[in-house]
Amino acid sequence: MTDQFERNLQKYAELVIKVGINLQPDQQLILRAPVEAVPLARNLVIEAYKAGAKYVHVFFSDEVMTRIRYQYAPRDSFEFFPQWFADALTSMAKEGAGVLSVVAADPELLKDQDPELISIARKASAQKMRAFSELLGKDFAPWTVIGAAAPAWANKVFAHLPEEDRAPALWDAIFHICRVDQPDPVAAWKMHTENLVRRSAYMTEKQYVALKYSGPGTDLTVGLPENHVWMGGYGKLPDGTPFTANIPTEEIFTLPHKDRVDGVVRATLPLNLNGNLVEDFQFRFEAGKGVEVHAARGEDVLKKLLETDEGAVHLGEVALVPQSSPIAQTGGLFYNTLYDENASCHLALGRAYRTSLAGGEHMSEEDFSAAGGNDSLIHVDFMVGAPEMNIDGVWADGGTEPVFRQGEWAFEV
């Protein structure tokens, strides 16, 4: 690798620790990463200890071994997930440890594997990790998800390039999208997140009762619960310390009312679902429930996802991203939700973030549900934005005003 690459890798790691996790002195850090990301992981550990970390707990994974399990493990073993691992992460998160996840998934890792086994394994993991996921969903501990280039992922994204150029091209894209190539990435990110915070505050103040989506294959009304909160840029811990959950992030988001979604919506980008690509798919919703789904590819995998639990067929997030976002402007498809969701307006099936409803993190499950919040073992984003997309905010009296026009914000802040 070149000296410039090494400098960018260090700047990327510094950005993630300072702006992503915003690691504080004497704080622990959980780092989960694929084996392909060892060079980045080492830089992250360096920056964490420079920031005063008490200890960095590193957990590496290997996709090849994941595929081996599906090829050779007994069928009845897929309901197992190690309790010790879930307990360890939950315990550390309760103590306020930062949680940093590096993703570099092969978009087609499990394309030839049994969808039923994939569904069973996903559900087993989600059930055992539920307490951990709920802590993060309530912003009890700082958490950040970032990307790292890996050969299998790069081969899919940059298939048109010579093989030896693909991973470097993906790294260059990651550095550009994450503003690492700017003179002061940390300052650039703070300016960017403040803009998202201003847009979130504007939308929260509006308190629309619904959003009306109109676009190619989409005619959808998404009800919004009373006292919903738009979020974006950064989240805050209970003590007010900020952190950035996704790097990159270009979205502002809130929760929909789980029982007030009606119409049809067509996905505008493929969805990478646990190593299976789902393409050209559409949902029809009635009274909040997804009652019909069709996909040109991966329909069986998508339907298995919807069978996870009762909340899996309802929406848990609505997010707004302009077509002018740096990721959308690359004109490419990343086959990775972290990147593709920040190139497009999107919705999410499943669990809502408690912090998207005023006081939601302190509500009982019953009260949160009564207020319109959805609960599920899953939270899966799918992209619906397009240059032709128009979105209107709907008032209680039925009046409307533009929020998006032709894929871009219809207001300035």
CSV table of C-alpha atoms in Angstrom, one decimal:
chain,number,residue,atom,x,y,z
A,1,MET,CA,0.0,0.0,0.0
A,2,THR,CA,1.1,3.6,-0.7
A,3,ASP,CA,2.1,6.1,2.0
A,4,GLN,CA,-1.0,8.1,1.0
A,5,PHE,CA,-3.2,5.1,1.7
A,6,GLU,CA,-1.6,4.6,5.1
A,7,ARG,CA,-2.2,8.3,5.9
A,8,ASN,CA,-5.8,8.1,4.9
A,9,LEU,CA,-6.3,4.9,6.9
A,10,GLN,CA,-4.9,6.7,10.0
A,11,LYS,CA,-7.2,9.7,9.4
A,12,TYR,CA,-10.2,7.5,8.9
A,13,ALA,CA,-9.5,5.7,12.2
A,14,GLU,CA,-9.0,9.0,14.0
A,15,LEU,CA,-12.3,10.3,12.6
A,16,VAL,CA,-14.2,7.2,13.7
A,17,ILE,CA,-12.8,7.3,17.3
A,18,LYS,CA,-13.2,11.1,17.7
A,19,VAL,CA,-16.5,11.7,15.9
A,20,GLY,CA,-18.1,8.3,15.6
A,21,ILE,CA,-17.7,6.7,19.0
A,22,ASN,CA,-16.4,10.0,20.5
A,23,LEU,CA,-14.4,7.8,22.9
A,24,GLN,CA,-13.8,9.3,26.3
A,25,PRO,CA,-10.8,8.7,28.7
A,26,ASP,CA,-11.1,5.5,30.8
A,27,GLN,CA,-13.9,4.1,28.5
A,28,GLN,CA,-13.8,0.6,27.1
A,29,LEU,CA,-14.3,-0.2,23.4
A,30,ILE,CA,-15.8,-3.2,21.7
A,31,LEU,CA,-14.4,-3.6,18.2
A,32,ARG,CA,-16.0,-6.1,15.8
A,33,ALA,CA,-14.3,-6.5,12.4
A,34,PRO,CA,-13.8,-9.0,9.6
A,35,VAL,CA,-10.3,-10.5,9.2
A,36,GLU,CA,-9.9,-8.6,5.9
A,37,ALA,CA,-9.9,-5.4,8.0
A,38,VAL,CA,-6.9,-6.1,10.2
A,39,PRO,CA,-4.9,-3.1,9.0
A,40,LEU,CA,-7.8,-0.7,9.8
A,41,ALA,CA,-8.5,-2.5,13.1
A,42,ARG,CA,-4.9,-1.9,14.2
A,43,ASN,CA,-5.3,1.8,13.4
A,44,LEU,CA,-8.5,2.0,15.3
A,45,VAL,CA,-6.9,0.4,18.3
A,46,ILE,CA,-4.0,2.9,18.2
A,47,GLU,CA,-6.4,5.8,18.0
A,48,ALA,CA,-8.6,4.4,20.8
A,49,TYR,CA,-5.7,4.1,23.2
A,50,LYS,CA,-4.4,7.5,22.2
A,51,ALA,CA,-7.9,8.8,23.2
A,52,GLY,CA,-7.5,7.2,26.6
A,53,ALA,CA,-9.3,3.9,26.2
A,54,LYS,CA,-9.2,1.6,29.3
A,55,TYR,CA,-9.3,-1.5,27.1
A,56,VAL,CA,-10.2,-2.4,23.5
A,57,HIS,CA,-12.0,-5.8,23.2
A,58,VAL,CA,-11.4,-7.1,19.6
A,59,PHE,CA,-13.7,-9.7,18.0
A,60,PHE,CA,-12.7,-10.8,14.5
A,61,SER,CA,-15.0,-12.8,12.1
A,62,ASP,CA,-14.3,-14.7,8.9
A,63,GLU,CA,-17.0,-14.9,6.2
A,64,VAL,CA,-15.4,-18.0,4.7
A,65,MET,CA,-16.0,-19.8,8.0
A,66,THR,CA,-19.6,-18.5,8.0
A,67,ARG,CA,-20.2,-20.1,4.7
A,68,ILE,CA,-18.5,-23.3,5.8
A,69,ARG,CA,-21.1,-23.5,8.6
A,70,TYR,CA,-23.9,-23.4,6.1
A,71,GLN,CA,-22.2,-26.0,4.0
A,72,TYR,CA,-21.3,-28.6,6.7
A,73,ALA,CA,-23.0,-28.0,10.0
A,74,PRO,CA,-26.0,-30.1,11.1
A,75,ARG,CA,-29.3,-28.5,10.3
A,76,ASP,CA,-30.5,-28.7,13.9
A,77,SER,CA,-27.5,-26.6,15.0
A,78,PHE,CA,-28.6,-23.4,13.4
A,79,GLU,CA,-30.9,-22.6,16.3
A,80,PHE,CA,-27.9,-22.2,18.5
A,81,PHE,CA,-26.2,-18.9,19.3
A,82,PRO,CA,-23.5,-18.6,22.0
A,83,GLN,CA,-25.1,-17.1,25.1
A,84,TRP,CA,-21.7,-16.1,26.5
A,85,PHE,CA,-21.1,-13.8,23.6
A,86,ALA,CA,-24.4,-12.0,24.0
A,87,ASP,CA,-23.9,-11.7,27.7
A,88,ALA,CA,-20.4,-10.3,27.4
A,89,LEU,CA,-21.4,-7.6,24.9
A,90,THR,CA,-24.5,-6.7,26.9
A,91,SER,CA,-22.5,-6.5,30.2
A,92,MET,CA,-19.9,-4.2,28.6
A,93,ALA,CA,-22.6,-2.0,27.0
A,94,LYS,CA,-24.3,-1.6,30.3
A,95,GLU,CA,-21.0,-0.3,31.7
A,96,GLY,CA,-21.0,2.3,28.9
A,97,ALA,CA,-18.5,0.7,26.5
A,98,GLY,CA,-18.4,2.0,23.0
A,99,VAL,CA,-19.5,-0.5,20.3
A,100,LEU,CA,-17.7,-0.2,16.9
A,101,SER,CA,-18.6,-2.5,14.1
A,102,VAL,CA,-16.7,-2.7,10.8
A,103,VAL,CA,-18.6,-4.1,7.8
A,104,ALA,CA,-17.1,-5.5,4.6
A,105,ALA,CA,-19.6,-8.1,3.6
A,106,ASP,CA,-19.6,-10.2,0.4
A,107,PRO,CA,-23.0,-9.2,-1.1
A,108,GLU,CA,-23.4,-12.8,-2.4
A,109,LEU,CA,-21.8,-14.8,0.4
A,110,LEU,CA,-24.8,-17.1,1.0
A,111,LYS,CA,-26.6,-16.8,-2.4
A,112,ASP,CA,-26.6,-20.6,-2.9
A,113,GLN,CA,-27.5,-21.5,0.7
A,114,ASP,CA,-30.9,-22.6,2.1
A,115,PRO,CA,-33.0,-19.5,2.9
A,116,GLU,CA,-34.7,-21.4,5.8
A,117,LEU,CA,-31.4,-22.0,7.5
A,118,ILE,CA,-30.4,-18.4,7.0
A,119,SER,CA,-33.7,-17.3,8.6
A,120,ILE,CA,-33.3,-19.7,11.5
A,121,ALA,CA,-29.7,-18.5,12.2
A,122,ARG,CA,-30.7,-14.8,11.9
A,123,LYS,CA,-33.6,-15.3,14.4
A,124,ALA,CA,-31.5,-17.2,16.9
A,125,SER,CA,-28.9,-14.4,16.8
A,126,ALA,CA,-31.5,-11.7,17.1
A,127,GLN,CA,-33.2,-13.4,20.1
A,128,LYS,CA,-30.0,-13.8,22.1
A,129,MET,CA,-28.7,-10.4,21.2
A,130,ARG,CA,-32.0,-8.6,21.9
A,131,ALA,CA,-31.0,-7.1,25.2
A,132,PHE,CA,-27.8,-5.7,23.6
A,133,SER,CA,-29.6,-4.3,20.6
A,134,GLU,CA,-32.2,-2.6,22.9
A,135,LEU,CA,-29.4,-0.9,24.9
A,136,LEU,CA,-28.0,0.5,21.6
A,137,GLY,CA,-31.5,1.4,20.3
A,138,LYS,CA,-32.0,3.5,23.4
A,139,ASP,CA,-28.6,5.2,22.9
A,140,PHE,CA,-27.5,3.9,26.3
A,141,ALA,CA,-23.9,3.4,24.9
A,142,PRO,CA,-22.2,5.0,21.9
A,143,TRP,CA,-22.2,2.9,18.8
A,144,THR,CA,-20.8,3.3,15.3
A,145,VAL,CA,-20.9,1.3,12.1
A,146,ILE,CA,-18.2,1.9,9.4
A,147,GLY,CA,-17.0,0.1,6.3
A,148,ALA,CA,-13.8,-1.4,5.1
A,149,ALA,CA,-12.8,-2.5,1.6
A,150,ALA,CA,-12.5,-6.3,1.2
A,151,PRO,CA,-11.8,-8.3,-2.0
A,152,ALA,CA,-15.2,-10.0,-2.4
A,153,TRP,CA,-17.1,-6.8,-1.8
A,154,ALA,CA,-14.8,-4.8,-4.1
A,155,ASN,CA,-15.2,-7.4,-6.8
A,156,LYS,CA,-18.9,-6.8,-6.8
A,157,VAL,CA,-18.8,-3.0,-6.7
A,158,PHE,CA,-16.0,-2.5,-9.2
A,159,ALA,CA,-16.4,-5.6,-11.4
A,160,HIS,CA,-15.6,-3.4,-14.5
A,161,LEU,CA,-12.0,-2.7,-13.3
A,162,PRO,CA,-9.0,-5.0,-13.4
A,163,GLU,CA,-9.0,-7.3,-10.3
A,164,GLU,CA,-5.9,-5.7,-8.8
A,165,ASP,CA,-7.6,-2.2,-9.0
A,166,ARG,CA,-10.9,-3.1,-7.3
A,167,ALA,CA,-10.0,-3.0,-3.6
A,168,PRO,CA,-8.0,0.3,-4.0
A,169,ALA,CA,-10.9,1.8,-5.9
A,170,LEU,CA,-13.3,0.8,-3.1
A,171,TRP,CA,-11.0,2.3,-0.4
A,172,ASP,CA,-10.8,5.5,-2.4
A,173,ALA,CA,-14.6,5.7,-2.6
A,174,ILE,CA,-14.9,5.1,1.2
A,175,PHE,CA,-12.3,7.8,2.0
A,176,HIS,CA,-14.1,10.3,-0.3
A,177,ILE,CA,-17.6,9.5,0.9
A,178,CYS,CA,-16.5,9.8,4.5
A,179,ARG,CA,-14.7,13.1,3.9
A,180,VAL,CA,-11.3,11.6,4.8
A,181,ASP,CA,-9.8,13.3,1.7
A,182,GLN,CA,-10.6,16.7,3.1
A,183,PRO,CA,-7.9,18.8,4.9
A,184,ASP,CA,-9.6,18.4,8.3
A,185,PRO,CA,-12.0,15.4,8.3
A,186,VAL,CA,-13.0,15.9,11.9
A,187,ALA,CA,-14.0,19.5,11.3
A,188,ALA,CA,-15.7,18.7,8.1
A,189,TRP,CA,-17.8,16.0,9.8
A,190,LYS,CA,-18.8,18.3,12.7
A,191,MET,CA,-20.0,20.9,10.2
A,192,HIS,CA,-21.9,18.2,8.2
A,193,THR,CA,-23.6,16.8,11.3
A,194,GLU,CA,-24.7,20.2,12.5
A,195,ASN,CA,-26.5,20.7,9.2
A,196,LEU,CA,-28.4,17.4,9.7
A,197,VAL,CA,-29.2,18.4,13.3
A,198,ARG,CA,-30.8,21.6,12.0
A,199,ARG,CA,-32.9,19.8,9.4
A,200,SER,CA,-34.0,17.3,12.1
A,201,ALA,CA,-35.1,20.2,14.4
A,202,TYR,CA,-37.1,21.8,11.5
A,203,MET,CA,-38.9,18.6,10.7
A,204,THR,CA,-39.6,17.8,14.4
A,205,GLU,CA,-41.1,21.2,14.9
A,206,LYS,CA,-43.5,20.7,11.9
A,207,GLN,CA,-45.1,17.6,13.6
A,208,TYR,CA,-46.7,16.4,10.3
A,209,VAL,CA,-49.3,13.7,10.8
A,210,ALA,CA,-48.1,11.8,7.7
A,211,LEU,CA,-45.7,11.9,4.8
A,212,LYS,CA,-47.1,11.3,1.3
A,213,TYR,CA,-44.6,9.6,-1.1
A,214,SER,CA,-45.0,9.8,-4.9
A,215,GLY,CA,-42.5,8.2,-7.3
A,216,PRO,CA,-41.9,5.4,-9.8
A,217,GLY,CA,-44.0,2.5,-8.6
A,218,THR,CA,-44.6,4.3,-5.3
A,219,ASP,CA,-47.9,5.8,-4.0
A,220,LEU,CA,-47.5,5.6,-0.2
A,221,THR,CA,-48.8,7.4,2.9
A,222,VAL,CA,-46.8,6.9,6.0
A,223,GLY,CA,-48.5,8.1,9.2
A,224,LEU,CA,-46.3,9.7,11.9
A,225,PRO,CA,-47.1,9.3,15.6
A,226,GLU,CA,-47.8,12.3,17.9
A,227,ASN,CA,-44.6,13.6,19.5
A,228,HIS,CA,-42.3,11.9,16.9
A,229,VAL,CA,-38.7,13.2,16.9
A,230,TRP,CA,-36.6,13.5,13.8
A,231,MET,CA,-32.9,12.6,14.3
A,232,GLY,CA,-29.8,13.0,12.3
A,233,GLY,CA,-26.1,13.9,12.4
A,234,TYR,CA,-25.4,12.6,15.9
A,235,GLY,CA,-27.2,10.9,18.8
A,236,LYS,CA,-26.7,11.7,22.5
A,237,LEU,CA,-26.0,9.5,25.5
A,238,PRO,CA,-28.1,9.9,28.6
A,239,ASP,CA,-25.4,12.4,29.9
A,240,GLY,CA,-25.6,14.4,26.7
A,241,THR,CA,-22.3,13.2,25.1
A,242,PRO,CA,-22.7,13.1,21.3
A,243,PHE,CA,-21.8,10.2,19.0
A,244,THR,CA,-22.3,9.4,15.3
A,245,ALA,CA,-23.9,6.0,14.8
A,246,ASN,CA,-23.1,5.7,11.1
A,247,ILE,CA,-20.0,6.9,9.1
A,248,PRO,CA,-21.1,7.8,6.5
A,249,THR,CA,-24.5,9.3,7.3
A,250,GLU,CA,-26.6,11.6,5.1
A,251,GLU,CA,-30.0,10.9,6.6
A,252,ILE,CA,-32.5,12.4,9.0
A,253,PHE,CA,-35.0,9.8,10.3
A,254,THR,CA,-37.9,9.2,12.6
A,255,LEU,CA,-40.4,6.4,13.3
A,256,PRO,CA,-43.7,5.9,11.4
A,257,HIS,CA,-46.9,4.9,13.2
A,258,LYS,CA,-46.9,1.2,12.9
A,259,ASP,CA,-50.6,1.0,12.1
A,260,ARG,CA,-50.9,3.9,9.7
A,261,VAL,CA,-49.0,3.0,6.5
A,262,ASP,CA,-51.1,2.5,3.4
A,263,GLY,CA,-50.3,2.1,-0.3
A,264,VAL,CA,-47.5,0.6,-2.5
A,265,VAL,CA,-43.8,1.3,-2.4
A,266,ARG,CA,-41.1,0.0,-4.9
A,267,ALA,CA,-37.5,-0.4,-3.8
A,268,THR,CA,-35.2,1.6,-6.1
A,269,LEU,CA,-32.0,-0.3,-5.1
A,270,PRO,CA,-31.2,-4.0,-4.5
A,271,LEU,CA,-31.0,-5.1,-0.8
A,272,ASN,CA,-28.2,-7.3,0.5
A,273,LEU,CA,-29.9,-9.6,2.9
A,274,ASN,CA,-27.4,-11.7,4.8
A,275,GLY,CA,-25.4,-12.6,1.7
A,276,ASN,CA,-28.4,-12.8,-0.6
A,277,LEU,CA,-29.4,-10.0,-3.1
A,278,VAL,CA,-33.0,-9.1,-3.2
A,279,GLU,CA,-33.8,-7.1,-6.4
A,280,ASP,CA,-36.7,-5.2,-8.0
A,281,PHE,CA,-39.1,-5.7,-5.1
A,282,GLN,CA,-42.4,-4.0,-4.0
A,283,PHE,CA,-44.6,-3.9,-0.9
A,284,ARG,CA,-48.2,-3.2,-0.5
A,285,PHE,CA,-49.3,-1.9,2.9
A,286,GLU,CA,-52.8,-1.8,4.5
A,287,ALA,CA,-53.3,-0.3,8.0
A,288,GLY,CA,-49.6,-0.5,8.6
A,289,LYS,CA,-49.1,-4.1,7.7
A,290,GLY,CA,-47.2,-5.4,4.7
A,291,VAL,CA,-49.9,-7.6,3.1
A,292,GLU,CA,-48.2,-8.3,-0.3
A,293,VAL,CA,-44.6,-8.5,-1.5
A,294,HIS,CA,-43.1,-9.3,-4.9
A,295,ALA,CA,-39.4,-9.5,-6.0
A,296,ALA,CA,-37.7,-10.3,-9.2
A,297,ARG,CA,-34.9,-12.0,-7.3
A,298,GLY,CA,-34.7,-13.2,-3.7
A,299,GLU,CA,-38.4,-13.2,-3.0
A,300,ASP,CA,-38.1,-16.4,-0.9
A,301,VAL,CA,-35.4,-14.8,1.3
A,302,LEU,CA,-37.5,-11.6,1.7
A,303,LYS,CA,-40.6,-13.5,2.7
A,304,LYS,CA,-38.6,-15.5,5.3
A,305,LEU,CA,-37.5,-12.3,6.8
A,306,LEU,CA,-41.1,-11.1,7.1
A,307,GLU,CA,-42.0,-14.3,9.0
A,308,THR,CA,-39.5,-13.5,11.8
A,309,ASP,CA,-42.2,-12.1,14.1
A,310,GLU,CA,-45.3,-10.0,14.1
A,311,GLY,CA,-43.4,-6.7,13.9
A,312,ALA,CA,-41.4,-7.7,10.9
A,313,VAL,CA,-44.3,-6.8,8.5
A,314,HIS,CA,-44.6,-3.3,9.9
A,315,LEU,CA,-42.3,-0.3,9.4
A,316,GLY,CA,-40.0,1.0,12.1
A,317,GLU,CA,-38.1,3.8,10.3
A,318,VAL,CA,-38.6,6.5,7.7
A,319,ALA,CA,-35.5,8.3,6.5
A,320,LEU,CA,-34.9,11.2,4.2
A,321,VAL,CA,-31.8,11.5,2.0
A,322,PRO,CA,-31.4,13.9,-1.0
A,323,GLN,CA,-30.1,12.7,-4.3
A,324,SER,CA,-27.3,15.2,-4.0
A,325,SER,CA,-25.7,13.2,-1.2
A,326,PRO,CA,-22.0,12.4,-1.9
A,327,ILE,CA,-22.9,8.7,-2.1
A,328,ALA,CA,-25.7,9.2,-4.6
A,329,GLN,CA,-23.4,11.4,-6.6
A,330,THR,CA,-20.9,8.6,-7.2
A,331,GLY,CA,-23.5,7.1,-9.4
A,332,GLY,CA,-22.6,3.6,-8.2
A,333,LEU,CA,-24.3,0.9,-6.2
A,334,PHE,CA,-22.4,-0.4,-3.2
A,335,TYR,CA,-24.5,-3.5,-2.4
A,336,ASN,CA,-24.1,-2.6,1.3
A,337,THR,CA,-26.9,-1.0,3.3
A,338,LEU,CA,-24.6,1.3,5.3
A,339,TYR,CA,-23.7,3.1,2.0
A,340,ASP,CA,-26.7,2.6,-0.2
A,341,GLU,CA,-29.1,3.8,2.5
A,342,ASN,CA,-27.2,7.1,2.7
A,343,ALA,CA,-27.6,7.5,-1.1
A,344,SER,CA,-31.4,7.3,-1.0
A,345,CYS,CA,-34.5,7.9,1.0
A,346,HIS,CA,-35.4,4.7,2.7
A,347,LEU,CA,-37.8,2.8,5.0
A,348,ALA,CA,-37.0,0.1,7.4
A,349,LEU,CA,-39.0,-3.1,8.3
A,350,GLY,CA,-39.1,-4.0,12.0
A,351,ARG,CA,-37.9,-2.4,15.2
A,352,ALA,CA,-38.3,1.4,15.7
A,353,TYR,CA,-35.6,3.4,17.5
A,354,ARG,CA,-37.1,4.4,20.9
A,355,THR,CA,-35.3,7.7,20.8
A,356,SER,CA,-37.4,8.7,17.7
A,357,LEU,CA,-40.4,9.2,20.0
A,358,ALA,CA,-40.3,11.8,22.8
A,359,GLY,CA,-39.7,9.8,26.0
A,360,GLY,CA,-39.8,6.5,24.1
A,361,GLU,CA,-36.7,5.2,25.7
A,362,HIS,CA,-38.4,5.3,29.1
A,363,MET,CA,-41.8,3.8,28.0
A,364,SER,CA,-42.9,0.2,28.6
A,365,GLU,CA,-43.4,-2.0,25.6
A,366,GLU,CA,-47.1,-1.6,25.9
A,367,ASP,CA,-47.0,2.2,26.0
A,368,PHE,CA,-44.5,2.4,23.2
A,369,SER,CA,-46.8,0.2,21.0
A,370,ALA,CA,-49.9,2.2,22.0
A,371,ALA,CA,-48.1,5.4,20.8
A,372,GLY,CA,-47.4,3.8,17.4
A,373,GLY,CA,-43.9,2.4,17.9
A,374,ASN,CA,-43.1,-0.9,16.3
A,375,ASP,CA,-41.1,-3.7,18.0
A,376,SER,CA,-39.4,-6.6,16.3
A,377,LEU,CA,-36.2,-8.7,16.3
A,378,ILE,CA,-35.3,-7.2,13.0
A,379,HIS,CA,-34.5,-3.8,11.6
A,380,VAL,CA,-33.8,-3.9,7.8
A,381,ASP,CA,-33.5,-0.8,5.7
A,382,PHE,CA,-34.6,-0.7,2.0
A,383,MET,CA,-34.1,2.1,-0.4
A,384,VAL,CA,-37.0,3.9,-2.1
A,385,GLY,CA,-35.5,7.3,-3.2
A,386,ALA,CA,-35.2,8.4,-6.8
A,387,PRO,CA,-34.7,11.6,-8.8
A,388,GLU,CA,-38.4,11.6,-9.5
A,389,MET,CA,-39.5,11.2,-5.8
A,390,ASN,CA,-41.8,13.8,-4.4
A,391,ILE,CA,-42.7,13.8,-0.7
A,392,ASP,CA,-45.3,16.0,1.0
A,393,GLY,CA,-45.8,16.7,4.7
A,394,VAL,CA,-49.5,16.2,5.6
A,395,TRP,CA,-51.2,18.4,8.3
A,396,ALA,CA,-54.0,17.2,10.6
A,397,ASP,CA,-56.5,19.1,8.5
A,398,GLY,CA,-55.4,17.4,5.3
A,399,GLY,CA,-53.4,20.3,4.0
A,400,THR,CA,-49.9,19.5,2.6
A,401,GLU,CA,-46.6,21.2,1.9
A,402,PRO,CA,-43.5,20.1,0.0
A,403,VAL,CA,-40.7,18.3,1.9
A,404,PHE,CA,-39.0,16.8,-1.2
A,405,ARG,CA,-39.2,17.7,-4.8
A,406,GLN,CA,-37.5,15.7,-7.6
A,407,GLY,CA,-35.4,13.9,-5.0
A,408,GLU,CA,-34.1,17.0,-3.2
A,409,TRP,CA,-35.0,19.0,-0.1
A,410,ALA,CA,-37.9,21.5,-0.8
A,411,PHE,CA,-36.8,23.7,2.1
A,412,GLU,CA,-33.6,25.4,3.4
A,413,VAL,CA,-32.5,25.7,7.0
